[in-house]
Coordinates of N, CA and C in Angstrom, one line a residue:
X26 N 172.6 -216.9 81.8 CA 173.0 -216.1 82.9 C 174.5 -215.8 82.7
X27 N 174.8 -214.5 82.6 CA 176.1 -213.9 82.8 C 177.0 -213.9 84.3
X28 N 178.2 -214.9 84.0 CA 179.3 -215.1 85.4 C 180.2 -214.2 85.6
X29 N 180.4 -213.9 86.8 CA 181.7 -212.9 86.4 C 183.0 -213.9 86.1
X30 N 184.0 -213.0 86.1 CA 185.7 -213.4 85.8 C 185.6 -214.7 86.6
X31 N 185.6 -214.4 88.2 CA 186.1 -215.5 89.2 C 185.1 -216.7 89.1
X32 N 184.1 -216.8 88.8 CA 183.0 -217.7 88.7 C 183.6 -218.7 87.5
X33 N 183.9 -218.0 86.3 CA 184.4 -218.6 85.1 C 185.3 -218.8 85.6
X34 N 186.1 -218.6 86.3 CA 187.5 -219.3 86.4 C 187.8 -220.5 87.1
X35 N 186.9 -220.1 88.0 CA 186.4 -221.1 89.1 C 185.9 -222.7 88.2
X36 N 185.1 -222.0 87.1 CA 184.2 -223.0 87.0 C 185.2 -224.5 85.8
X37 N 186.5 -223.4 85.2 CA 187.7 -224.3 84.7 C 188.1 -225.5 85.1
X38 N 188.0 -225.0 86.9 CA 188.6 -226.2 87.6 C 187.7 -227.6 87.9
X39 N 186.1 -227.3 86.8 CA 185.5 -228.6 87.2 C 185.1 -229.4 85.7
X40 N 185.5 -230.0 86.1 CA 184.8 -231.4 84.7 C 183.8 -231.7 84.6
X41 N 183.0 -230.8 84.0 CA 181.5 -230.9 84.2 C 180.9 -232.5 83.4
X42 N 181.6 -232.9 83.1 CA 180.8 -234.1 82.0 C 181.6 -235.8 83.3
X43 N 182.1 -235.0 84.5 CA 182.7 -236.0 85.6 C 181.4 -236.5 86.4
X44 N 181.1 -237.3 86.8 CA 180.9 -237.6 88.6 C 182.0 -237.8 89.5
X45 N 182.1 -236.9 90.4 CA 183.7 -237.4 91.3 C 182.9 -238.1 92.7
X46 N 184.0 -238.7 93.1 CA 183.9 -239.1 94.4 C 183.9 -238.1 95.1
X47 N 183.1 -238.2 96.6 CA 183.1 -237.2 97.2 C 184.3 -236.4 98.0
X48 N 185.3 -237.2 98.4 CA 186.4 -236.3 98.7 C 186.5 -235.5 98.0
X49 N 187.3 -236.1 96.1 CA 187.5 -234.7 95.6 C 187.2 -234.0 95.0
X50 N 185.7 -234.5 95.1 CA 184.1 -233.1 95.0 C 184.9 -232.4 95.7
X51 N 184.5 -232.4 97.2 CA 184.8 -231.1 98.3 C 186.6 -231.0 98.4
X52 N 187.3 -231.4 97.5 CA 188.9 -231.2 97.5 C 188.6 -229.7 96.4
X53 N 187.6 -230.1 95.4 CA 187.6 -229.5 94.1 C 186.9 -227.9 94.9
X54 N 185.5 -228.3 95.2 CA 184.9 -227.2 95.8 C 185.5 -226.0 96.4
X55 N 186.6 -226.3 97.1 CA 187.5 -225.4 97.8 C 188.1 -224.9 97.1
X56 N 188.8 -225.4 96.0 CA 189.4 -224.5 95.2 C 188.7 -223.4 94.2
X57 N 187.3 -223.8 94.5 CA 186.5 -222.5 93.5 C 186.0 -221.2 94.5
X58 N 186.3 -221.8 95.6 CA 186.3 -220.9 96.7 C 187.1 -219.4 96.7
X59 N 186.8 -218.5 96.1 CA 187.8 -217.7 95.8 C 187.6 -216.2 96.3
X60 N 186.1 -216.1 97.0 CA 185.5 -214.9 97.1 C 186.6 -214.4 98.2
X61 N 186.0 -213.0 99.2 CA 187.2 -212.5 100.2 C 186.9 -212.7 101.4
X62 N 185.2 -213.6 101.6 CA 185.1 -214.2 102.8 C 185.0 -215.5 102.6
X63 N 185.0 -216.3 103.8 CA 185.2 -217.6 103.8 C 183.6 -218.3 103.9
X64 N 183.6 -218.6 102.6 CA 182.3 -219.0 101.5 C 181.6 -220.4 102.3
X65 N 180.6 -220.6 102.4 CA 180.1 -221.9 103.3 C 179.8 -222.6 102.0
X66 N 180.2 -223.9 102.9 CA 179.9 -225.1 101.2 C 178.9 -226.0 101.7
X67 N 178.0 -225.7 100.6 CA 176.5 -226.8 100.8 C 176.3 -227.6 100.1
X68 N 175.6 -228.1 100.4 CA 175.2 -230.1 99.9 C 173.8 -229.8 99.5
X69 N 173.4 -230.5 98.1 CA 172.5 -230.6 97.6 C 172.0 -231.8 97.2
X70 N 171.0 -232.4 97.4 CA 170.6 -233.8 97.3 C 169.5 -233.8 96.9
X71 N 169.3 -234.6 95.6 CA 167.5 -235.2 95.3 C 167.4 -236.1 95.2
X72 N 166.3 -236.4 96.0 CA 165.5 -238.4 96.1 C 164.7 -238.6 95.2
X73 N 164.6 -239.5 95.4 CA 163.7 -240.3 94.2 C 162.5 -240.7 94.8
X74 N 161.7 -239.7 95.9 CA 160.7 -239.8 96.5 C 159.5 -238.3 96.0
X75 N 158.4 -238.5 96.7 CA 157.2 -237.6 96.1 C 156.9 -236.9 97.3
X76 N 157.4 -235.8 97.7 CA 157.6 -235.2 98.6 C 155.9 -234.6 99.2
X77 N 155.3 -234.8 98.3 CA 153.7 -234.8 98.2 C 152.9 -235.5 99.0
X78 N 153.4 -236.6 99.1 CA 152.8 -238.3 99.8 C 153.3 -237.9 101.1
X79 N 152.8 -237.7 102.2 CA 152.9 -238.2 103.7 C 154.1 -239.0 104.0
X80 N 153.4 -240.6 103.5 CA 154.9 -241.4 103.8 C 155.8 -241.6 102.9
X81 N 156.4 -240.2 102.1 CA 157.7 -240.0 101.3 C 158.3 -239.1 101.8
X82 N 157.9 -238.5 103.2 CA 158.7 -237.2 103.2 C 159.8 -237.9 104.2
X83 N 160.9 -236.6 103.8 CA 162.5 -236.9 104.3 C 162.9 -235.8 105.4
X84 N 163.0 -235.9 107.1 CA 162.6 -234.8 107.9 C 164.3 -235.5 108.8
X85 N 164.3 -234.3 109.3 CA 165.1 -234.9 110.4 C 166.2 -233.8 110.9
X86 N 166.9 -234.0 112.1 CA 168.2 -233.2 111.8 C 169.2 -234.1 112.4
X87 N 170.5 -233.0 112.3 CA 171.6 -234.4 112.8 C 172.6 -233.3 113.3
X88 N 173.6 -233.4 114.5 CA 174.6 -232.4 114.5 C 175.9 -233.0 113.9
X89 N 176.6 -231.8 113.2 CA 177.6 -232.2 112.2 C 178.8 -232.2 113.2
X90 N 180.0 -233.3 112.9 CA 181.0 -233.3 114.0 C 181.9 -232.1 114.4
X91 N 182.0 -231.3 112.6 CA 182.4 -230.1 112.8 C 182.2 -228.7 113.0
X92 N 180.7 -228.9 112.9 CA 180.0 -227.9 113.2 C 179.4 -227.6 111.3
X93 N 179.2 -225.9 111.4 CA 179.0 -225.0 110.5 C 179.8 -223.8 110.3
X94 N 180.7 -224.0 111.2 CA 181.4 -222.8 111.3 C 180.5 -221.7 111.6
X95 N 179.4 -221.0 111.8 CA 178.7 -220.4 112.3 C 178.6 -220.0 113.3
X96 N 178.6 -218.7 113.6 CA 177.9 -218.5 115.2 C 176.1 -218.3 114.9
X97 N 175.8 -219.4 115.6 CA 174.2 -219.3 115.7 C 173.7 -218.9 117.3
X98 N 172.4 -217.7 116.6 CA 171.5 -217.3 117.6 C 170.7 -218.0 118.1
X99 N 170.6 -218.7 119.6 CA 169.4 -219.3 119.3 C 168.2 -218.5 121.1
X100 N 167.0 -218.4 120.2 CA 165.8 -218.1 121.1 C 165.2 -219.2 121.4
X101 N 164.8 -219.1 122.7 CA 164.5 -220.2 123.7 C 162.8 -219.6 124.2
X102 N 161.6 -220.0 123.5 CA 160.8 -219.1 124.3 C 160.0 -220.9 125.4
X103 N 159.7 -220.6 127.0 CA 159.6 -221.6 127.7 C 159.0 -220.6 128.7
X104 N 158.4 -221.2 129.6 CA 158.1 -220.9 131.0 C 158.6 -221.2 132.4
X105 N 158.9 -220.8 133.0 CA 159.6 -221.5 134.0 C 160.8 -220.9 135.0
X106 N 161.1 -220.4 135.8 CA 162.6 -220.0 136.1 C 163.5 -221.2 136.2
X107 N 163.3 -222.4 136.2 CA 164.1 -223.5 136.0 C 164.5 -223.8 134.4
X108 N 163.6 -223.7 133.7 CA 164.0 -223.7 132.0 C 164.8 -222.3 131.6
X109 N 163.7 -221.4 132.2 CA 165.1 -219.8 131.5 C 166.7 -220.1 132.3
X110 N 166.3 -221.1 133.2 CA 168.0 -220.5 134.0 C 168.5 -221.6 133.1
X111 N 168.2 -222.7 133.0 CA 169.1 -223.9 131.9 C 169.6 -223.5 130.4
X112 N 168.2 -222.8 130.1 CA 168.4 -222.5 128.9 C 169.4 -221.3 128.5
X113 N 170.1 -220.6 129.4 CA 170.6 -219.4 129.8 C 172.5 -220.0 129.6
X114 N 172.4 -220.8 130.6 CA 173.7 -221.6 131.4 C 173.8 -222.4 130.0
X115 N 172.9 -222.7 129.2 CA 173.5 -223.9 128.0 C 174.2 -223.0 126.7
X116 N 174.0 -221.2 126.6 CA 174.1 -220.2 126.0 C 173.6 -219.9 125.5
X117 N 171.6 -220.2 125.1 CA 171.0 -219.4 124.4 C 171.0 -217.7 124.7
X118 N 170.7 -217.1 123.4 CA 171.0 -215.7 123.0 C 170.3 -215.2 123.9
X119 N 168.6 -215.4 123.4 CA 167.4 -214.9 124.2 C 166.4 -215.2 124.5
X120 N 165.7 -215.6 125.8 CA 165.1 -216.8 126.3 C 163.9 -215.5 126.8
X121 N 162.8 -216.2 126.5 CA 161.4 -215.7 127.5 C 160.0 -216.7 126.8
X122 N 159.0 -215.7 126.9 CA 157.5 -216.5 126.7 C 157.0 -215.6 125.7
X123 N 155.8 -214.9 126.1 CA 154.5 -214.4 125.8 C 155.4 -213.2 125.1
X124 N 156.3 -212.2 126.0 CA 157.0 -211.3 125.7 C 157.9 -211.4 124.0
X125 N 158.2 -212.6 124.0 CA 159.3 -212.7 122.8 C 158.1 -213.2 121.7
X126 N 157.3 -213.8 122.2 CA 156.3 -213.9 120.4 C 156.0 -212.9 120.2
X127 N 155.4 -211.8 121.0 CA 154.8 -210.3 121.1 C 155.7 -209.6 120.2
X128 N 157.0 -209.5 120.6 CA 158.2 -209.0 119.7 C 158.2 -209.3 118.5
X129 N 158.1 -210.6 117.8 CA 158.6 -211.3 116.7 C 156.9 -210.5 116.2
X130 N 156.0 -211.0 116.7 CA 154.4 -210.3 116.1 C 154.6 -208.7 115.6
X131 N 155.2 -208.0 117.0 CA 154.7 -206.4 116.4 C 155.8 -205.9 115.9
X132 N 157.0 -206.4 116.1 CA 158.2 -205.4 115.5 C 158.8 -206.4 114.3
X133 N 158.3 -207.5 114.3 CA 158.8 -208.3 112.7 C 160.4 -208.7 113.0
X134 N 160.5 -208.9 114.9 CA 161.8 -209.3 114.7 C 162.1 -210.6 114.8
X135 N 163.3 -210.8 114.4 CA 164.1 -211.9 114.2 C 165.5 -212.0 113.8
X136 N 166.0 -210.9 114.9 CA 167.5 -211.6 115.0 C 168.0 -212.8 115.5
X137 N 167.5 -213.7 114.9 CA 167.7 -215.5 115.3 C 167.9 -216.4 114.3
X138 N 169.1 -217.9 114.6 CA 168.6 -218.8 113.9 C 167.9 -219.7 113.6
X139 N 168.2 -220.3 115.3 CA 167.2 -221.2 115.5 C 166.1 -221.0 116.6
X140 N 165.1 -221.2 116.7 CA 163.7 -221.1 117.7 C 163.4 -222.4 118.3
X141 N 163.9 -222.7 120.0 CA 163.7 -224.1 120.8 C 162.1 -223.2 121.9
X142 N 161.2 -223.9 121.7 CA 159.7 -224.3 122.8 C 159.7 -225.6 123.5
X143 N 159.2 -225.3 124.4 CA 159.3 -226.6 125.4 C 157.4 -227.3 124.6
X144 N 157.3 -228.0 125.0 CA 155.7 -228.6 124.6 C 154.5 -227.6 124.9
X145 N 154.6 -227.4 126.6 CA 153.5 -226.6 127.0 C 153.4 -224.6 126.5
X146 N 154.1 -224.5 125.3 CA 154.4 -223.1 125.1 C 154.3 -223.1 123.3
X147 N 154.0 -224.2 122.7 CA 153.5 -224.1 121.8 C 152.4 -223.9 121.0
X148 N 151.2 -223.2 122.3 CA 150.6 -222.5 122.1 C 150.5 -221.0 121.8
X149 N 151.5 -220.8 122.4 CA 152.6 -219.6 121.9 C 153.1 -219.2 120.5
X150 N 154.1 -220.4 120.4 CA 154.8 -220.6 119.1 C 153.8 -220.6 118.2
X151 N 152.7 -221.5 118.2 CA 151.9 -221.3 117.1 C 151.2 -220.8 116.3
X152 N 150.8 -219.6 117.2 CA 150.5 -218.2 116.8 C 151.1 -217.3 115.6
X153 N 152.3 -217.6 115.9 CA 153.6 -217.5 114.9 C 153.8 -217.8 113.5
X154 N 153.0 -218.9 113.5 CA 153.2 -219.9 112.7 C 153.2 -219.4 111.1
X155 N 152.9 -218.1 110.7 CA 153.0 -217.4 109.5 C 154.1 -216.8 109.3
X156 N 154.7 -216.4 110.6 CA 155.8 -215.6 110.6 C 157.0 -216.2 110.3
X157 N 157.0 -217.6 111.2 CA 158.4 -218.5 111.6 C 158.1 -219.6 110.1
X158 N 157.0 -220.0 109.9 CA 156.9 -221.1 108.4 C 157.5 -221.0 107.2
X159 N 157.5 -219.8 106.8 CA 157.9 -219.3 105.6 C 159.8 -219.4 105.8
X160 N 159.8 -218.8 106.7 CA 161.4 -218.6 107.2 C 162.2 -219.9 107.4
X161 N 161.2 -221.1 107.4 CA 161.7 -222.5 107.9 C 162.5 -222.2 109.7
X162 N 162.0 -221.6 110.2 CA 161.9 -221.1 111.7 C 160.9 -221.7 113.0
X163 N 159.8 -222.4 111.9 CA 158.7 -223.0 112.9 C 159.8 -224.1 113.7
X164 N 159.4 -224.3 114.9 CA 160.1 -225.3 116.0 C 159.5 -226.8 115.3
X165 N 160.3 -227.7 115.4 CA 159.4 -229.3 115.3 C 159.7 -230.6 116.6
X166 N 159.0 -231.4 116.8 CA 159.7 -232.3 117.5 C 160.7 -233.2 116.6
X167 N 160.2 -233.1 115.7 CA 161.3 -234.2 114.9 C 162.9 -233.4 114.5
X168 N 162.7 -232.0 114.5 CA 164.2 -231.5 114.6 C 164.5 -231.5 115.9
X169 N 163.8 -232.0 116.6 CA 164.5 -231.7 118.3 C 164.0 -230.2 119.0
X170 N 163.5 -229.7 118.5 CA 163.6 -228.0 118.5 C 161.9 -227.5 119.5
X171 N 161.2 -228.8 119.8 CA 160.1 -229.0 120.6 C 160.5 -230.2 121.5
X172 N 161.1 -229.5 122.5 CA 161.5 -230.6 123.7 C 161.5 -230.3 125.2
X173 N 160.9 -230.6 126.1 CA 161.4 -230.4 127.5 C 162.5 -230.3 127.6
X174 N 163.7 -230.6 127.5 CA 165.4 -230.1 127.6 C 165.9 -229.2 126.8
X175 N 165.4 -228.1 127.1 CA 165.7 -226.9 126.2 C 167.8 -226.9 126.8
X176 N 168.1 -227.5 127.5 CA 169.6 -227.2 127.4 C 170.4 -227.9 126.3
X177 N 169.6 -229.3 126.6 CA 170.2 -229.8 125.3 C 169.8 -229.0 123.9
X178 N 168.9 -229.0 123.7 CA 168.1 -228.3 122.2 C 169.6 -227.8 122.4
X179 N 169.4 -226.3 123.2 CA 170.5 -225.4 122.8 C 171.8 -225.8 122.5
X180 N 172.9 -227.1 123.3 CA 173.9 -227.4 123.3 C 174.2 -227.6 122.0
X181 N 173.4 -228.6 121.5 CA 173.2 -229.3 120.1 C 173.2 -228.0 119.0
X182 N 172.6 -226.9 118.9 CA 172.3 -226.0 118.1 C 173.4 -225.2 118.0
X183 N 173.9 -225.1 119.2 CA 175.1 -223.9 119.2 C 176.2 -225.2 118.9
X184 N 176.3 -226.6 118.8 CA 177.7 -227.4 118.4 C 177.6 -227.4 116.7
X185 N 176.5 -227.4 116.2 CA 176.4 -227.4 114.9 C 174.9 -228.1 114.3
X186 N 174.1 -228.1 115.2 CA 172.6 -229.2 115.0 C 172.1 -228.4 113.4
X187 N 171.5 -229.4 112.5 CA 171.3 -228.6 111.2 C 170.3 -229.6 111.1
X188 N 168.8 -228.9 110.5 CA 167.8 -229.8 110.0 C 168.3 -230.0 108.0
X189 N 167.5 -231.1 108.4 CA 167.4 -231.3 106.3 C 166.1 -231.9 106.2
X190 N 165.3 -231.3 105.1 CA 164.4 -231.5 104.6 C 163.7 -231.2 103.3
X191 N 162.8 -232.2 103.0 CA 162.7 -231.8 101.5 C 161.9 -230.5 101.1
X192 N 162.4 -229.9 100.0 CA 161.2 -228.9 99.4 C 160.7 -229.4 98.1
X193 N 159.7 -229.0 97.7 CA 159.1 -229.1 97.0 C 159.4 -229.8 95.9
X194 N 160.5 -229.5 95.4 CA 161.2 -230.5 93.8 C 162.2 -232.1 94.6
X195 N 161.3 -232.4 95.8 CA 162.1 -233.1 96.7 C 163.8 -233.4 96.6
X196 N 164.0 -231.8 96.5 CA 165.5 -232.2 97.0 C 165.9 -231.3 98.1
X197 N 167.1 -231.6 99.0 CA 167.7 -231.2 99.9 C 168.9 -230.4 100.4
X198 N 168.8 -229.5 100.9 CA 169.5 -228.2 100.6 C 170.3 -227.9 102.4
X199 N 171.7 -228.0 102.6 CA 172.1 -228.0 103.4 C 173.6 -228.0 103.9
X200 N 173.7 -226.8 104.7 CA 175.2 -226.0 104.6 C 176.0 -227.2 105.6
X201 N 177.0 -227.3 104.8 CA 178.2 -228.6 105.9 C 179.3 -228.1 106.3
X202 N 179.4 -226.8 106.1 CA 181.1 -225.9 106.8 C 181.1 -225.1 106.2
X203 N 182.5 -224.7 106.4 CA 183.0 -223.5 105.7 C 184.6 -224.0 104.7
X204 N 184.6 -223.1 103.7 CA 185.6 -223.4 102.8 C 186.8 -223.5 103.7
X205 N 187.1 -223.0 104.7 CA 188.0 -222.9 105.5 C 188.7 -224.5 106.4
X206 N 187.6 -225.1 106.3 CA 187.5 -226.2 107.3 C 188.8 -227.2 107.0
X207 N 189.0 -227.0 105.5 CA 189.8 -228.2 104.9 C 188.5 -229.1 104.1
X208 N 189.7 -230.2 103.3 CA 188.9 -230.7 102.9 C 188.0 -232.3 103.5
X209 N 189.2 -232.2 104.3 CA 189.1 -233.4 105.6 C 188.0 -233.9 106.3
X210 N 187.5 -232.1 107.0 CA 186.7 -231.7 108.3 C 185.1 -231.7 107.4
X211 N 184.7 -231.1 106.0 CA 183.9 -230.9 105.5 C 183.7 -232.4 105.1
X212 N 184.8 -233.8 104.6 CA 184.3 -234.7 104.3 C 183.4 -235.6 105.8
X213 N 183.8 -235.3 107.0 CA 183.4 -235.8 107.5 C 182.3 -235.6 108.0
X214 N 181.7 -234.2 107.9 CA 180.2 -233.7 107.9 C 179.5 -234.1 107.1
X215 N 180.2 -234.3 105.4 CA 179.3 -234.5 104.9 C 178.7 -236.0 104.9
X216 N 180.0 -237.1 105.2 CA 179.7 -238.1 105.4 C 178.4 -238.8 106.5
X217 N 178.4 -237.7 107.5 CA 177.6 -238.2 108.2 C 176.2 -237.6 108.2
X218 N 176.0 -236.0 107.5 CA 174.6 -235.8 106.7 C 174.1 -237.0 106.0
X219 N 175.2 -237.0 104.7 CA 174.8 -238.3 103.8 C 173.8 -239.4 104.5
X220 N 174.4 -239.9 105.8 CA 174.1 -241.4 106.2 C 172.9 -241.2 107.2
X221 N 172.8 -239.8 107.3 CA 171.4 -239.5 108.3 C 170.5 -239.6 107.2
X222 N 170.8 -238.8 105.8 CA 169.7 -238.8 104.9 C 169.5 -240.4 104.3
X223 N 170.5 -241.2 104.2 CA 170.1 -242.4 103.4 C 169.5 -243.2 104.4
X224 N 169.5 -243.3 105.9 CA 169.0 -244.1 107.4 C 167.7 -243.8 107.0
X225 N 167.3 -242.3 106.6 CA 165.7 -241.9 106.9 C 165.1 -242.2 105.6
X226 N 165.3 -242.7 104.9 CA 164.7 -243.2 103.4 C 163.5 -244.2 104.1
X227 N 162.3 -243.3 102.9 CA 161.0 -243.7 103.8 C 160.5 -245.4 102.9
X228 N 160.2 -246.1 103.4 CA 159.7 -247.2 103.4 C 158.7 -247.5 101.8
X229 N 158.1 -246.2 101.5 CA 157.0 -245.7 100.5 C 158.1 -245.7 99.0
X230 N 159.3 -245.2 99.4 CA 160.2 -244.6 98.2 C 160.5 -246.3 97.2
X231 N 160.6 -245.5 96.3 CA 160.8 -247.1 95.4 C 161.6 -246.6 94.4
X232 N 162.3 -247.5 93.8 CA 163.3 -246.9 92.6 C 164.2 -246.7 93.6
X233 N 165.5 -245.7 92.6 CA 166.6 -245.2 93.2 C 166.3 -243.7 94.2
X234 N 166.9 -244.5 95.5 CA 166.5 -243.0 96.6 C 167.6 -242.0 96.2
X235 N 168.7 -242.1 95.8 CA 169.8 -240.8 95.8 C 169.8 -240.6 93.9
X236 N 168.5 -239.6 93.8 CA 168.8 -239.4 92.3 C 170.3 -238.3 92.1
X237 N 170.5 -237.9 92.6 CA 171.4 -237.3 92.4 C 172.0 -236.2 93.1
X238 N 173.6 -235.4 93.4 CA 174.7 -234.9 95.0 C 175.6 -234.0 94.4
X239 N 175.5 -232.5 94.7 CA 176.3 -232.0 94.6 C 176.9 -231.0 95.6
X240 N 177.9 -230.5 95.8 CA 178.4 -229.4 96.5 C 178.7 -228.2 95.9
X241 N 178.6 -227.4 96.6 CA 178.8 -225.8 96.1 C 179.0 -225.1 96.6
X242 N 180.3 -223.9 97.0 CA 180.7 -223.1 97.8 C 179.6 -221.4 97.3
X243 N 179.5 -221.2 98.4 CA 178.7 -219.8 98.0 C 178.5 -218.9 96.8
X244 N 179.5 -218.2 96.4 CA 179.8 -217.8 95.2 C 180.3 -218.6 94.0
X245 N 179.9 -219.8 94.0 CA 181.1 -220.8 92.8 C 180.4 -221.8 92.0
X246 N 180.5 -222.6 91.3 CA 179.6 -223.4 90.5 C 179.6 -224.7 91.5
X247 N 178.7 -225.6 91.2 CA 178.6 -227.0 91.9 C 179.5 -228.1 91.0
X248 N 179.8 -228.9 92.0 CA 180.3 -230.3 92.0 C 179.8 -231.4 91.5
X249 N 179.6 -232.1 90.9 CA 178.6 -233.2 91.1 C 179.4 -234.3 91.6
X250 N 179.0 -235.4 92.2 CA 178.8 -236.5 93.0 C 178.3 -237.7 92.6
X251 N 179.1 -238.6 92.6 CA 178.5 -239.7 91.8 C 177.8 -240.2 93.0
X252 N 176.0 -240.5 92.6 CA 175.1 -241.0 93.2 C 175.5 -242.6 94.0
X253 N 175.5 -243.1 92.9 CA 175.5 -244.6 92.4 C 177.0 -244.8 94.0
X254 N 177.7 -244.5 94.4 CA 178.4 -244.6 95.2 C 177.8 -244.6 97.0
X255 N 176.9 -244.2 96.9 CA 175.7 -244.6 98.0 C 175.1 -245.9 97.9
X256 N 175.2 -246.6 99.2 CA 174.6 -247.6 99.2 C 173.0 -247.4 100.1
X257 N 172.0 -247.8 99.6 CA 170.8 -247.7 100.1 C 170.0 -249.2 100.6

């Protein structure tokens, strides 16, 4: 693959034959940060699990201290004039029922990030389930995102709530700020992703869980991360 100028230049500033420590991974990452918006820098993680197996999968979410720098949309679909008014008052975007699947079904919309259902409306949501799946949009209990407290859901989502989970070549893919944050604000998001991912290490996993950790700002090459610096 052909990089442009700024990518190559960018990519000067990394010692590819290094593992760094994670500060000045994300010290380094910011300086390849070069595009003219302020680039989000994501974390990439593979286990040493078989994403195949039931009890190897790696699910969860966690809110980051500093957020995502993001403004996130979030749809609230529930029943209730006591849930739409909570859900309303906590700042979701756009809250209803029957009406907003109908939408997402016939007009293919989805100006949204995240999608919170209460329990009894997931028969709703599920209908969906072709639409929102693919998009990584379907609601879960285990991200929080199927709960009777749709204020919370929302509070958590608009402070920075982020799922991680595995795909397919079981590794894990997940935005921790923005290049802007410093290098400070991003270590400490990513510190505490890290520690959500190494808490959920499933009982089935054998060998080493953190095969291997990098970061990478939007337009720029990745970091790597010395593994072995996790304790499991």
């Amino acid at each position: 693959m052909k990089h442009g100028k700024k990518y190559v230049d960018s990519a000067k500033l990394i010692d590819k034959t290094k593992l760094y420590d994670s500060d000045e991974a994300l010290a380094t990452v910011i300086k390849t940060a070069t595009a003219k918006f302020d680039e989000t820098i994501e974390l990439h993680v593979k286990l040493g699990v078989d994403s195949r197996h039931a009890d190897q999968q790696v699910r969860g979410a966690i809110v980051l201290p500093n957020g995502t720098g993001k403004n996130v949309k979030v749809l609230v679909i529930c029943k209730g004039d006591e849930n739409e008014k909570a859900a309303k008052e906590a700042g979701a975007d756009f809250v209803g029922a029957e009406e907003m699947a109908q939408k997402i079904q016939s007009e293919n919309w989805m100006d949204f990030d995240v999608l919170i259902t209460t329990p009894d409306c997931m028969g709703i949501v599920g209908r969906l389930g072709k639409i929102l799946g693919p998009r990584g949009l379907m609601p879960n209990p285990k991200a929080g995102t199927v709960t009777p407290d749709v204020a919370r859901a929302v509070t958590e989502a608009k402070a920075g709530k982020i799922e991680y989970r595995l795909d397919k070549t079981n590794i894990i893919h997940c935005p921790i700020g923005k290049a802007s944050f410093g290098a400070q604000k991003l270590l400490e998001n990513f510190d505490t992703l890290m520690g959500a991912i190494i808490k959920a290490k499933p009982a089935a996993a054998k060998g080493q869980y953190i095969k291997s950790c990098a970061v990478t700002s939007t337009m720029g090459p990745s970091v790597r991360i010395n593994p072995a610096k996790f304790s499991v």
